Short mmCIF file of C-alpha atoms in Angstrom, two decimals:
data_model
loop_
_atom_site.label_atom_id
_atom_site.label_comp_id
_atom_site.label_asym_id
_atom_site.label_seq_id
_atom_site.Cartn_x
_atom_site.Cartn_y
_atom_site.Cartn_z
CA UNK J 1 -3.44 -17.18 -28.79
CA UNK J 2 -6.28 -19.61 -27.92
CA UNK J 3 -6.38 -18.62 -24.23
CA UNK J 4 -7.31 -15.08 -25.18
CA UNK J 5 -10.27 -16.38 -27.14
CA UNK J 6 -11.69 -17.73 -23.88
CA UNK J 7 -11.27 -14.35 -22.17
CA UNK J 8 -13.11 -12.69 -25.05
CA UNK J 9 -15.78 -15.38 -24.99
CA UNK J 10 -16.29 -14.89 -21.26
CA UNK J 11 -16.80 -11.16 -21.68
CA UNK J 12 -18.85 -11.10 -24.91
CA UNK J 13 -22.56 -10.36 -24.64
CA UNK J 14 -23.50 -12.69 -27.49
CA UNK J 15 -20.58 -15.01 -28.16
CA UNK J 16 -20.85 -16.94 -31.38
CA UNK J 17 -18.36 -19.75 -31.23
CA UNK J 18 -17.35 -21.56 -28.06
CA UNK J 19 -13.55 -21.89 -28.06
CA UNK J 20 -13.56 -25.02 -25.90
CA UNK J 21 -16.01 -27.35 -24.15
CA UNK J 22 -17.67 -25.91 -21.03
CA UNK J 23 -16.66 -22.39 -22.04
CA UNK J 24 -20.11 -21.32 -20.86
CA UNK J 25 -19.21 -22.36 -17.33
CA UNK J 26 -16.22 -20.04 -17.37
CA UNK J 27 -18.41 -17.34 -18.88
CA UNK J 28 -20.89 -17.74 -16.03
CA UNK J 29 -18.17 -17.55 -13.37
CA UNK J 30 -16.58 -14.50 -15.00
CA UNK J 31 -19.85 -12.62 -15.15
CA UNK J 32 -20.92 -13.54 -11.64
CA UNK J 33 -17.72 -12.39 -9.97
CA UNK J 34 -17.84 -9.04 -11.75
CA UNK J 35 -21.52 -8.46 -11.20
CA UNK J 36 -21.15 -9.20 -7.50
CA UNK J 37 -18.67 -6.40 -6.92
CA UNK J 38 -20.66 -3.90 -9.01
CA UNK J 39 -23.89 -4.63 -7.18
CA UNK J 40 -22.14 -3.97 -3.88
CA UNK J 41 -20.55 -0.75 -5.15
CA UNK J 42 -23.65 0.69 -6.86
CA UNK J 43 -26.65 -0.29 -4.72
CA UNK J 44 -28.67 2.83 -5.45
CA UNK J 45 -27.98 2.78 -9.17
CA UNK J 46 -29.20 -0.81 -9.24
CA UNK J 47 -32.38 0.10 -7.39
CA UNK J 48 -33.08 3.14 -9.55
CA UNK J 49 -32.44 1.32 -12.83
CA UNK J 50 -34.06 -1.92 -11.71
CA UNK J 51 -32.48 -5.38 -11.93
CA UNK J 52 -33.05 -5.85 -15.64
CA UNK J 53 -31.66 -2.49 -16.76
CA UNK J 54 -28.71 -2.76 -14.38
CA UNK J 55 -27.90 -6.21 -15.73
CA UNK J 56 -28.15 -4.89 -19.29
CA UNK J 57 -25.81 -2.04 -18.42
CA UNK J 58 -23.38 -4.53 -16.92
CA UNK J 59 -23.64 -6.72 -20.03
CA UNK J 60 -22.88 -3.72 -22.25
CA UNK J 61 -19.88 -2.89 -20.05
CA UNK J 62 -18.44 -6.36 -20.50
CA UNK J 63 -19.27 -6.42 -24.21
CA UNK J 64 -17.31 -3.23 -24.73
CA UNK J 65 -14.20 -4.57 -23.01
CA UNK J 66 -15.14 -4.81 -19.34
CA UNK J 67 -12.61 -4.03 -16.63
CA UNK J 68 -9.26 -2.66 -17.68
CA UNK J 69 -7.85 -3.03 -14.17
CA UNK J 70 -6.14 -6.16 -12.95
CA UNK J 71 -7.12 -5.28 -9.38
CA UNK J 72 -10.55 -6.71 -8.71
CA UNK J 73 -11.47 -4.09 -6.08
CA UNK J 74 -10.97 -1.36 -8.71
CA UNK J 75 -13.57 -2.77 -11.12
CA UNK J 76 -16.25 -0.28 -9.88
CA UNK J 77 -13.96 2.58 -10.92
CA UNK J 78 -13.78 1.18 -14.44
CA UNK J 79 -17.54 0.73 -14.57
CA UNK J 80 -18.24 4.32 -13.49
CA UNK J 81 -15.67 5.69 -15.95
CA UNK J 82 -17.18 3.69 -18.76
CA UNK J 83 -20.70 4.93 -17.95
CA UNK J 84 -19.44 8.49 -17.79
CA UNK J 85 -17.80 8.24 -21.21
CA UNK J 86 -21.05 6.87 -22.58
CA UNK J 87 -22.98 9.83 -21.16
CA UNK J 88 -25.28 7.34 -19.52
CA UNK J 89 -28.33 9.12 -18.02
CA UNK J 90 -27.35 7.92 -14.56
CA UNK J 91 -23.58 8.35 -14.93
CA UNK J 92 -23.78 11.10 -12.29
CA UNK J 93 -25.41 8.79 -9.76
CA UNK J 94 -22.81 6.13 -10.49
CA UNK J 95 -20.04 8.67 -10.03
CA UNK J 96 -21.66 9.74 -6.75
CA UNK J 97 -21.69 6.16 -5.52
CA UNK J 98 -18.16 5.61 -6.80
CA UNK J 99 -17.01 8.52 -4.60
CA UNK J 100 -18.01 6.50 -1.55
CA UNK J 101 -16.02 3.50 -2.78
CA UNK J 102 -12.98 5.71 -3.34
CA UNK J 103 -13.24 7.37 0.06
CA UNK J 104 -13.71 4.00 1.73
CA UNK J 105 -10.58 2.44 0.21
CA UNK J 106 -8.43 5.58 0.10
CA UNK J 107 -4.90 4.63 1.18
CA UNK J 108 -4.43 7.56 3.58
CA UNK J 109 -3.81 6.52 7.18
CA UNK J 110 -5.96 8.95 9.15
CA UNK J 111 -6.62 7.24 12.46
CA UNK J 112 -4.09 9.41 14.29
CA UNK J 113 -5.61 12.64 12.99
CA UNK J 114 -7.92 14.57 15.32
CA UNK J 115 -10.15 17.63 15.27
CA UNK J 116 -8.18 20.90 15.17
CA UNK J 117 -8.13 23.08 18.27
CA UNK J 118 -8.61 26.85 17.90
CA UNK J 119 -5.12 27.85 16.83
CA UNK J 120 -4.09 24.58 15.20
CA UNK J 121 -3.45 24.41 11.50
CA UNK J 122 -6.22 22.61 9.65
CA UNK J 123 -6.28 20.25 6.70
CA UNK J 124 -8.95 18.59 4.65
CA UNK J 125 -9.49 14.92 5.39
CA UNK J 126 -7.15 13.25 2.85
CA UNK J 127 -9.86 10.77 1.87
CA UNK J 128 -12.17 13.60 0.82
CA UNK J 129 -13.77 13.20 -2.61
CA UNK J 130 -15.27 16.29 -4.27
CA UNK J 131 -17.78 15.91 -7.05
CA UNK J 132 -20.06 18.23 -8.93
CA UNK J 133 -23.21 17.50 -10.94
CA UNK J 134 -25.96 19.38 -12.77
CA UNK J 135 -28.73 17.96 -10.62
CA UNK J 136 -29.18 16.99 -6.97
CA UNK J 137 -28.03 13.38 -7.26
CA UNK J 138 -28.77 12.69 -3.60
CA UNK J 139 -32.45 13.05 -4.47
CA UNK J 140 -32.36 10.31 -7.09
CA UNK J 141 -34.25 7.35 -5.67
CA UNK J 142 -36.26 4.50 -7.04
CA UNK J 143 -39.46 5.96 -5.55
CA UNK J 144 -39.74 9.16 -7.56
CA UNK J 145 -39.03 10.73 -10.91
CA UNK J 146 -35.41 11.80 -11.16
CA UNK J 147 -34.70 15.51 -10.70
CA UNK J 148 -34.14 17.38 -13.95
CA UNK J 149 -30.67 18.30 -15.13
CA UNK J 150 -29.94 22.01 -15.32
CA UNK J 151 -26.67 22.83 -17.06
CA UNK J 152 -26.60 26.23 -15.34
CA UNK J 153 -26.67 24.74 -11.86
CA UNK J 154 -23.94 23.04 -9.93
CA UNK J 155 -24.52 20.62 -7.08
CA UNK J 156 -21.30 20.00 -5.18
CA UNK J 157 -20.79 17.08 -2.82
CA UNK J 158 -18.11 16.01 -0.41
CA UNK J 159 -17.67 12.36 0.57
CA UNK J 160 -15.09 11.22 3.09
CA UNK J 161 -14.09 8.42 5.42
CA UNK J 162 -13.98 9.21 9.11
CA UNK J 163 -11.01 8.15 11.24
CA UNK J 164 -11.29 5.02 13.38
CA UNK J 165 -14.93 4.25 12.59
CA UNK J 166 -14.49 4.21 8.76
CA UNK J 167 -17.97 5.71 8.52
CA UNK J 168 -18.58 7.28 5.11
CA UNK J 169 -19.99 10.80 5.45
CA UNK J 170 -21.48 13.04 2.78
CA UNK J 171 -22.18 16.74 2.61
CA UNK J 172 -23.72 18.88 -0.08
CA UNK J 173 -22.30 22.38 -0.13
CA UNK J 174 -22.56 25.64 -2.03
CA UNK J 175 -20.00 27.09 -4.38
CA UNK J 176 -18.63 29.64 -1.93
CA UNK J 177 -17.91 27.10 0.76
CA UNK J 178 -16.45 24.73 -1.83
CA UNK J 179 -14.06 27.46 -3.03
CA UNK J 180 -13.26 28.32 0.59
CA UNK J 181 -12.33 24.72 1.31
CA UNK J 182 -10.18 24.86 -1.81
CA UNK J 183 -8.18 27.60 -0.09
CA UNK J 184 -7.69 25.27 2.85
CA UNK J 185 -6.36 22.63 0.50
CA UNK J 186 -3.81 25.05 -0.88
CA UNK J 187 -2.67 26.80 2.31
CA UNK J 188 -1.68 25.72 5.81
CA UNK J 189 -4.01 27.78 7.98
CA UNK J 190 -5.69 27.76 11.34
CA UNK J 191 -9.38 28.50 11.50
CA UNK J 192 -9.17 32.28 12.01
CA UNK J 193 -6.49 32.61 9.29
CA UNK J 194 -8.65 30.61 6.93
CA UNK J 195 -11.75 32.70 7.61
CA UNK J 196 -9.78 35.90 7.10
CA UNK J 197 -8.39 34.64 3.80
CA UNK J 198 -11.89 33.70 2.63
CA UNK J 199 -13.18 37.15 3.62
CA UNK J 200 -10.31 38.82 1.76
CA UNK J 201 -11.02 36.69 -1.29
CA UNK J 202 -14.72 37.60 -1.33
CA UNK J 203 -14.86 41.39 -0.88
CA UNK J 204 -18.35 41.59 -2.39
CA UNK J 205 -19.91 39.48 0.36
CA UNK J 206 -21.31 40.77 3.63
CA UNK J 207 -18.34 39.95 5.92
CA UNK J 208 -20.49 39.35 9.02
CA UNK J 209 -22.82 36.94 7.27
CA UNK J 210 -19.98 35.17 5.49
CA UNK J 211 -17.97 34.81 8.69
CA UNK J 212 -20.98 33.42 10.53
CA UNK J 213 -21.64 30.95 7.71
CA UNK J 214 -18.00 29.86 7.63
CA UNK J 215 -17.89 29.39 11.38
CA UNK J 216 -21.03 27.28 11.36
CA UNK J 217 -20.09 25.18 8.33
CA UNK J 218 -16.51 24.61 9.40
CA UNK J 219 -17.63 23.61 12.90
CA UNK J 220 -19.92 21.01 11.39
CA UNK J 221 -17.21 19.73 9.07
CA UNK J 222 -14.73 19.59 11.97
CA UNK J 223 -17.16 17.66 14.14
CA UNK J 224 -17.74 15.22 11.30
CA UNK J 225 -14.00 14.89 10.56
CA UNK J 226 -14.03 16.37 7.06
CA UNK J 227 -11.57 18.92 8.43
CA UNK J 228 -8.76 17.59 10.60
CA UNK J 229 -5.76 19.04 12.38
CA UNK J 230 -2.70 19.21 10.17
CA UNK J 231 0.14 17.07 11.54
CA UNK S 1 -11.48 -38.63 9.42
CA UNK S 2 -12.35 -37.63 12.96
CA UNK S 3 -15.72 -36.07 13.54
CA UNK S 4 -15.74 -35.57 17.30
CA UNK S 5 -16.11 -32.01 18.58
CA UNK S 6 -12.87 -30.83 20.15
CA UNK S 7 -12.21 -27.37 21.53
CA UNK S 8 -9.35 -25.24 20.17
CA UNK S 9 -7.27 -25.72 23.30
CA UNK S 10 -7.18 -29.47 22.86
CA UNK S 11 -6.00 -29.05 19.30
CA UNK S 12 -3.34 -26.60 20.43
CA UNK S 13 -2.08 -28.99 23.09
CA UNK S 14 -1.89 -31.75 20.49
CA UNK S 15 -0.18 -29.47 18.03
CA UNK S 16 2.86 -29.13 20.28
CA UNK S 17 3.41 -32.88 20.14
CA UNK S 18 3.06 -33.10 16.38
CA UNK S 19 5.41 -32.57 13.49
CA UNK S 20 7.17 -29.36 12.64
CA UNK S 21 4.92 -29.01 9.60
CA UNK S 22 3.76 -25.39 9.42
CA UNK S 23 0.00 -25.27 8.93
CA UNK S 24 -1.80 -22.06 8.05
CA UNK S 25 -5.13 -20.78 6.88
CA UNK S 26 -6.28 -18.54 4.06
CA UNK S 27 -7.23 -15.17 5.50
CA UNK S 28 -10.60 -14.24 4.05
CA UNK S 29 -12.89 -11.40 5.04
CA UNK S 30 -15.60 -13.84 6.03
CA UNK S 31 -13.21 -15.55 8.41
CA UNK S 32 -11.46 -12.43 9.70
CA UNK S 33 -13.10 -12.04 13.10
CA UNK S 34 -13.12 -15.78 13.71
CA UNK S 35 -9.39 -16.02 13.07
CA UNK S 36 -8.44 -12.87 14.94
CA UNK S 37 -10.42 -14.01 17.99
CA UNK S 38 -8.81 -17.46 17.94
CA UNK S 39 -5.68 -18.24 19.97
CA UNK S 40 -2.73 -17.27 17.83
CA UNK S 41 -1.21 -20.73 18.29
CA UNK S 42 -4.02 -22.31 16.27
CA UNK S 43 -2.27 -21.40 13.02
CA UNK S 44 1.39 -21.07 12.12
CA UNK S 45 0.83 -18.57 9.32
CA UNK S 46 -1.86 -17.03 7.17
CA UNK S 47 -2.02 -16.43 3.45
CA UNK S 48 -3.76 -13.51 1.77
CA UNK S 49 -4.27 -12.00 -1.66
CA UNK S 50 -2.35 -8.72 -2.03
CA UNK S 51 -4.94 -7.39 -4.49
CA UNK S 52 -7.41 -7.15 -1.61
CA UNK S 53 -5.13 -4.95 0.50
CA UNK S 54 -2.80 -3.08 -1.87
CA UNK S 55 -3.59 0.63 -1.76
CA UNK S 56 -6.28 0.32 0.89
CA UNK S 57 -6.51 2.46 3.99
CA UNK S 58 -9.05 2.24 6.77
CA UNK S 59 -10.46 -1.05 7.93
CA UNK S 60 -8.54 -3.20 5.46
CA UNK S 61 -5.24 -1.61 6.38
CA UNK S 62 -5.94 -2.09 10.09
CA UNK S 63 -6.92 -5.68 9.41
CA UNK S 64 -3.67 -6.28 7.58
CA UNK S 65 -1.68 -4.79 10.44
CA UNK S 66 -3.47 -6.97 12.98
CA UNK S 67 -2.88 -10.07 10.89
CA UNK S 68 0.79 -9.30 10.30
CA UNK S 69 1.26 -8.65 14.02
CA UNK S 70 -0.08 -12.10 14.84
CA UNK S 71 1.26 -14.41 12.15
CA UNK S 72 3.84 -14.68 9.40
CA UNK S 73 2.05 -13.81 6.14
CA UNK S 74 2.38 -15.63 2.84
CA UNK S 75 0.96 -13.94 -0.25
CA UNK S 76 -0.94 -15.50 -3.12
CA UNK S 77 -2.15 -13.35 -5.98
CA UNK S 78 -4.99 -13.72 -8.42
CA UNK S 79 -4.37 -11.04 -10.98
CA UNK S 80 -1.22 -11.51 -13.00
CA UNK S 81 -2.60 -13.56 -15.91
CA UNK S 82 0.76 -15.28 -16.21
CA UNK S 83 -0.12 -17.09 -19.43
CA UNK S 84 -1.58 -14.04 -21.13
CA UNK S 85 -0.05 -11.57 -23.54
CA UNK S 86 -0.92 -8.27 -21.90
CA UNK S 87 2.14 -6.46 -20.58
CA UNK S 88 2.42 -6.30 -16.79
CA UNK S 89 1.74 -2.79 -15.50
CA UNK S 90 5.13 -1.64 -14.23
CA UNK S 91 3.66 0.54 -11.46
CA UNK S 92 1.54 -2.34 -10.20
CA UNK S 93 4.52 -4.69 -9.96
CA UNK S 94 6.47 -1.99 -8.16
CA UNK S 95 3.67 -1.52 -5.63
CA UNK S 96 3.32 -5.27 -5.24
CA UNK S 97 7.06 -5.65 -4.65
CA UNK S 98 6.99 -3.00 -1.94
CA UNK S 99 3.94 -4.61 -0.33
CA UNK S 100 5.68 -8.00 -0.25
CA UNK S 101 8.86 -6.44 1.07
CA UNK S 102 6.96 -4.72 3.89
CA UNK S 103 5.23 -7.97 4.83
CA UNK S 104 8.54 -9.85 4.72
CA UNK S 105 6.88 -12.69 2.87
CA UNK S 106 9.42 -15.31 1.77
CA UNK S 107 7.92 -15.79 -1.69
CA UNK S 108 4.94 -14.74 -3.75
CA UNK S 109 2.72 -16.95 -5.85
CA UNK S 110 0.04 -16.63 -8.51
CA UNK S 111 -1.84 -18.94 -10.86
CA UNK S 112 -0.88 -20.74 -14.04
CA UNK S 113 -3.74 -19.32 -16.05
CA UNK S 114 -4.89 -16.55 -18.32
CA UNK S 115 -7.36 -13.93 -17.12
CA UNK S 116 -6.86 -10.96 -19.43
CA UNK S 117 -6.72 -10.26 -23.15
CA UNK S 118 -6.22 -7.02 -25.04
CA UNK S 119 -6.40 -5.02 -21.82
CA UNK S 120 -9.69 -6.56 -20.66
CA UNK S 121 -9.72 -8.51 -17.41
CA UNK S 122 -12.06 -11.41 -16.72
CA UNK S 123 -10.98 -11.71 -13.05
CA UNK S 124 -11.47 -15.44 -13.44
CA UNK S 125 -8.73 -18.07 -13.61
CA UNK S 126 -9.09 -19.44 -17.13
CA UNK S 127 -7.18 -22.50 -18.37
CA UNK S 128 -4.18 -22.26 -20.67
CA UNK S 129 -3.56 -24.49 -23.65
CA UNK S 130 -1.08 -27.11 -22.48
CA UNK S 131 1.45 -26.56 -25.24
CA UNK S 132 5.23 -26.20 -25.23
CA UNK S 133 4.97 -22.70 -26.65
CA UNK S 134 2.53 -21.60 -23.95
CA UNK S 135 4.76 -23.10 -21.24
CA UNK S 136 7.78 -21.29 -22.69
CA UNK S 137 5.86 -18.01 -22.97
CA UNK S 138 4.52 -18.32 -19.43
CA UNK S 139 7.96 -19.15 -18.00
CA UNK S 140 9.38 -16.01 -19.60
CA UNK S 141 6.66 -13.90 -17.98
CA UNK S 142 7.22 -15.53 -14.60
CA UNK S 143 10.89 -14.59 -14.74
CA UNK S 144 9.83 -11.03 -15.58
CA UNK S 145 7.50 -10.85 -12.56
CA UNK S 146 9.97 -12.41 -10.16
CA UNK S 147 12.65 -9.97 -11.25
CA UNK S 148 10.30 -6.99 -10.91
CA UNK S 149 8.99 -7.84 -7.44
CA UNK S 150 12.42 -9.02 -6.25
CA UNK S 151 10.97 -12.06 -4.53
CA UNK S 152 11.15 -15.77 -5.26
CA UNK S 153 8.04 -16.73 -7.18
CA UNK S 154 5.87 -19.85 -7.24
CA UNK S 155 3.03 -20.94 -9.50
CA UNK S 156 -0.16 -22.73 -8.59
CA UNK S 157 -1.78 -25.06 -11.13
CA UNK S 158 -5.51 -24.34 -11.35
CA UNK S 159 -8.63 -26.46 -11.29
CA UNK S 160 -9.98 -26.90 -14.79
CA UNK S 161 -13.33 -27.86 -16.28
CA UNK S 162 -12.25 -28.12 -19.89
CA UNK S 163 -9.14 -28.76 -21.94
CA UNK S 164 -8.04 -27.08 -25.14
CA UNK S 165 -8.05 -29.02 -28.41
CA UNK S 166 -4.54 -27.61 -28.95
CA UNK S 167 -3.12 -29.41 -25.87
CA UNK S 168 0.06 -31.37 -26.59
CA UNK S 169 1.32 -31.97 -23.02
CA UNK S 170 -0.15 -33.58 -19.94
CA UNK S 171 -0.78 -31.09 -17.13
CA UNK S 172 2.20 -32.34 -15.05
CA UNK S 173 4.43 -32.09 -18.14
CA UNK S 174 3.26 -28.54 -18.76
CA UNK S 175 3.82 -27.53 -15.15
CA UNK S 176 7.26 -29.13 -15.12
CA UNK S 177 8.32 -27.22 -18.24
CA UNK S 178 7.10 -23.93 -16.76
CA UNK S 179 8.79 -24.53 -13.41
CA UNK S 180 12.07 -25.69 -14.93
CA UNK S 181 12.30 -22.94 -17.57
CA UNK S 182 11.41 -20.16 -15.14
CA UNK S 183 13.28 -21.65 -12.19
CA UNK S 184 10.27 -20.84 -10.02
CA UNK S 185 8.70 -22.77 -7.17
CA UNK S 186 5.60 -24.91 -7.28
CA UNK S 187 2.56 -24.20 -5.17
CA UNK S 188 1.10 -27.68 -5.11
CA UNK S 189 -2.68 -27.51 -4.78
CA UNK S 190 -3.80 -31.02 -3.98
CA UNK S 191 -7.48 -30.20 -4.27
CA UNK S 192 -6.95 -28.76 -7.76
CA UNK S 193 -4.98 -31.82 -8.73
CA UNK S 194 -7.72 -34.12 -7.45
CA UNK S 195 -10.51 -32.09 -9.09
CA UNK S 196 -8.71 -32.18 -12.45
CA UNK S 197 -7.99 -35.89 -12.17
CA UNK S 198 -11.69 -36.56 -11.58
CA UNK S 199 -12.91 -34.12 -14.22
CA UNK S 200 -10.67 -35.57 -16.92
CA UNK S 201 -10.76 -39.24 -15.89
CA UNK S 202 -7.16 -39.46 -14.69
CA UNK S 203 -5.52 -41.15 -11.74
CA UNK S 204 -4.76 -38.45 -9.13
CA UNK S 205 -1.99 -40.48 -7.50
CA UNK S 206 -0.23 -40.99 -10.83
CA UNK S 207 -0.64 -37.32 -11.70
CA UNK S 208 0.93 -36.39 -8.40
CA UNK S 209 3.92 -38.63 -9.06
CA UNK S 210 4.52 -36.85 -12.37
CA UNK S 211 4.48 -33.36 -10.85
CA UNK S 212 7.79 -31.51 -10.25
CA UNK S 213 7.39 -32.01 -6.52
CA UNK S 214 11.03 -31.23 -5.84
CA UNK S 215 10.19 -27.57 -6.60
CA UNK S 216 7.33 -27.38 -4.10
CA UNK S 217 7.47 -24.40 -1.76
CA UNK S 218 3.95 -24.62 -0.37
CA UNK S 219 0.88 -26.85 -0.46
CA UNK S 220 -2.79 -25.88 -0.64
CA UNK S 221 -5.55 -28.05 0.77
CA UNK S 222 -9.25 -27.36 0.23
CA UNK S 223 -12.62 -28.88 -0.46
CA UNK S 224 -14.78 -28.76 -3.57
CA UNK S 225 -18.34 -29.37 -4.67
CA UNK S 226 -19.66 -32.01 -7.03
CA UNK S 227 -22.30 -30.99 -9.57
CA UNK S 228 -25.28 -33.15 -10.46
CA UNK S 229 -23.45 -34.24 -13.65
CA UNK S 230 -20.38 -35.25 -11.64
CA UNK S 231 -18.23 -32.26 -12.58
CA UNK S 232 -16.15 -31.15 -9.63
CA UNK S 233 -15.98 -27.41 -9.00
CA UNK S 234 -13.17 -25.88 -6.97
CA UNK S 235 -15.35 -23.86 -4.59
CA UNK S 236 -13.29 -24.05 -1.38
CA UNK S 237 -16.64 -24.22 0.36
CA UNK S 238 -16.57 -27.78 1.67
CA UNK S 239 -14.39 -29.90 3.92
CA UNK S 240 -11.23 -31.45 2.54
CA UNK S 241 -12.00 -34.89 1.16
CA UNK S 242 -10.32 -38.09 2.32
CA UNK S 243 -8.81 -38.49 -1.15
CA UNK S 244 -7.07 -35.13 -0.90
CA UNK S 245 -5.70 -36.00 2.56
CA UNK S 246 -4.32 -39.19 1.01
CA UNK S 247 -2.59 -37.15 -1.67
CA UNK S 248 -0.98 -35.05 1.06
CA UNK S 249 0.35 -38.21 2.67
CA UNK S 250 1.74 -39.26 -0.70
CA UNK S 251 3.25 -35.84 -1.50
CA UNK S 252 4.97 -34.88 1.75
CA UNK S 253 7.80 -37.45 1.61
CA UNK S 254 8.88 -35.89 -1.69
CA UNK S 255 8.17 -32.22 -0.97
CA UNK S 256 9.57 -32.21 2.55
CA UNK S 257 7.92 -30.20 5.34
CA UNK S 258 6.79 -27.20 3.29
CA UNK S 259 4.04 -24.92 4.68
CA UNK S 260 0.57 -26.37 4.19
CA UNK S 261 -2.42 -24.07 3.85
CA UNK S 262 -6.08 -24.75 4.49
CA UNK S 263 -8.24 -22.72 2.10
CA UNK S 264 -11.84 -21.96 2.92
CA UNK S 265 -13.52 -19.26 0.85
CA UNK S 266 -17.21 -19.81 1.45
CA UNK S 267 -19.70 -21.67 3.65
CA UNK S 268 -17.46 -20.70 6.56
CA UNK S 269 -17.51 -23.20 9.40
CA UNK S 270 -16.94 -22.72 13.13
CA UNK S 271 -13.35 -22.50 14.37
CA UNK S 272 -13.52 -26.06 15.69
CA UNK S 273 -14.23 -27.32 12.20
CA UNK S 274 -11.27 -25.44 10.74
CA UNK S 275 -9.05 -26.75 13.51
CA UNK S 276 -10.22 -30.28 12.91
CA UNK S 277 -8.90 -29.96 9.37
CA UNK S 278 -5.58 -28.36 10.37
CA UNK S 279 -5.26 -31.07 13.02
CA UNK S 280 -5.71 -33.72 10.37
CA UNK S 281 -3.02 -32.08 8.26
CA UNK S 282 -0.65 -31.97 11.26
CA UNK S 283 -1.35 -35.63 12.02
CA UNK S 284 -0.36 -36.56 8.48
CA UNK S 285 2.80 -34.48 8.81
CA UNK S 286 3.55 -36.27 12.03
CA UNK S 287 3.04 -39.68 10.47
CA UNK S 288 5.22 -38.85 7.47
CA UNK S 289 8.11 -37.12 9.15
CA UNK S 290 8.25 -38.85 12.53
CA UNK S 291 7.89 -42.30 11.05
CA UNK S 292 11.09 -41.87 9.04
#
C-alpha cells in the first residue's frame, strides 16, 4: 500500500526513494514530534550523551522501527525498551529516567490517600516504581566519568508520585529494606506488624539495629508519601 | 475582522444575543490555565485528544475532571491511522470506548490519514492515496472502530502538502465515498480545506460545495502559516483567516448549526484574542441562522 511507504520513508534513517513530492517535509515533521517527547522524557540521558549522540540514538531507534505504541505519550517507554534490548551503555540511565515518566503518568488516583497513623494498615504508594541496576545511576552526570558497572552489586531505586502535588520523589535503598517493602506489598499490615514480620524473616540480623533502621526508613518514606495508609 | 480590544464580559453579553451556534475551543495544555480561569460562559464546549488523558493519573486526571465539570467535552483522536493496515489494538479501543462513555461525549472523531505501518507509528498525520480502494478500505476500518467504541464516529480530512501519483479521486470525492460507505459523520475542517485548496491550486469554495456537508457533525476553525515558497502549513498557531471565515459562512446553511471549534495549538494568545475569534464565529452563525 503506497501510504505505508510514506510511513517507512518518514522513519528511515537514510531513505533512498521518495514515495511522493514533499515527502521530506513529512519526514521532518515525524522526526520532530518524536524527538520532542524523548528530549522531555530523557533530559539527563541527552546531557550525558550530548546532542549529537542522543540524536544518533534517536535516529537508530526510528530506523529500527521506532515507536510501536499508537499512544504518543507512551513513546518514551518504547525508546527505553529498545535501548535496553540493545544493551546500550546508558540503557540503565534511560530506564531510571523512564521510571519517573511512569510514576508521573501512573493511572492510580492517590489524592485521597494520607500518611498512616500508628495502628493503621499501610500500603506502598501505587505509583511506586522499583528498579535495580549494577551501578549507581543517580551518579551519572555529564560532568564526570560514569561510575563503573559491577555485576555483583545491586543499586535499588524507588520512584513515586506524591499525592496532590504530583512531585516525583526518588530514594535509593538497600536490599534488606527493599525486601522488607516487598513484604508490605504482599501483606496488609500496620507499622508494628510489618516490623515484626521483617524481624521474623531476618533472624540473622541484630533485631535492635534492624528495628531502629526500619523505624527510621519507614518514617522517612511515610513523610515522603512512598508509604500511605491502606484504604 | 474586528481588531478592537474587548474584555471577556462584553463578549459574553453579546453571546447571549447571538445564534444558538455552539462554539468551543480545543483544550490544550498550553491553554489550560487560561481556559480554566476564564468565565465558563466564554465557551460552550471543549474538545480534547483522548490519547493525552487515557490512562493518566495525577495532574492530567485532575485537569480532565475540572474540564468535564465545566463544559461538555467532545473528543478528537490522533492515533487510529484509519487508512492504514495495522490491526487496531483491541484493548486500546476498549479503553477508548470506556473513556468516551465516561465523558458522555456524543461522538468521537479521528483523521482520514495513515500514521502507522507494520507496527511502527509515525505519530504524524500522513496523506492517503485518494483511490476508490483506499476509501473502501478506510470505510471498513471506520465501521470497525465505531462498533468497538460504541459511539458514532466522524472523520476529519487532513491538511496535505503532497498528493500521491496513484490518486484517482478528488479529495471531496474520496471523503464522500468514505463517509457514505462507513455511514460516519464528517468533521469539516475549514482551515484544512482552505490550506489544501491553496497548496494544490484549487478553488476552496468549489471544493466546499463538493464535500458531503449533509454528514457534518462538527466544524473546525483554525489558522495556518505560509512558508516563504507559498506552501501553507496547518500549524494552528495563527489567527483564523478571512477566507476561512468566509467558508464558514458558506458552509453553515448546508451543515446546520453544528458545534464549531476554534483550534489553537501554538503561539497561544491572550483570552481576549481567543474570544475575538469565537465572537466572529458566533456573529457568522447569527447572520446565517437569524437571517433565514
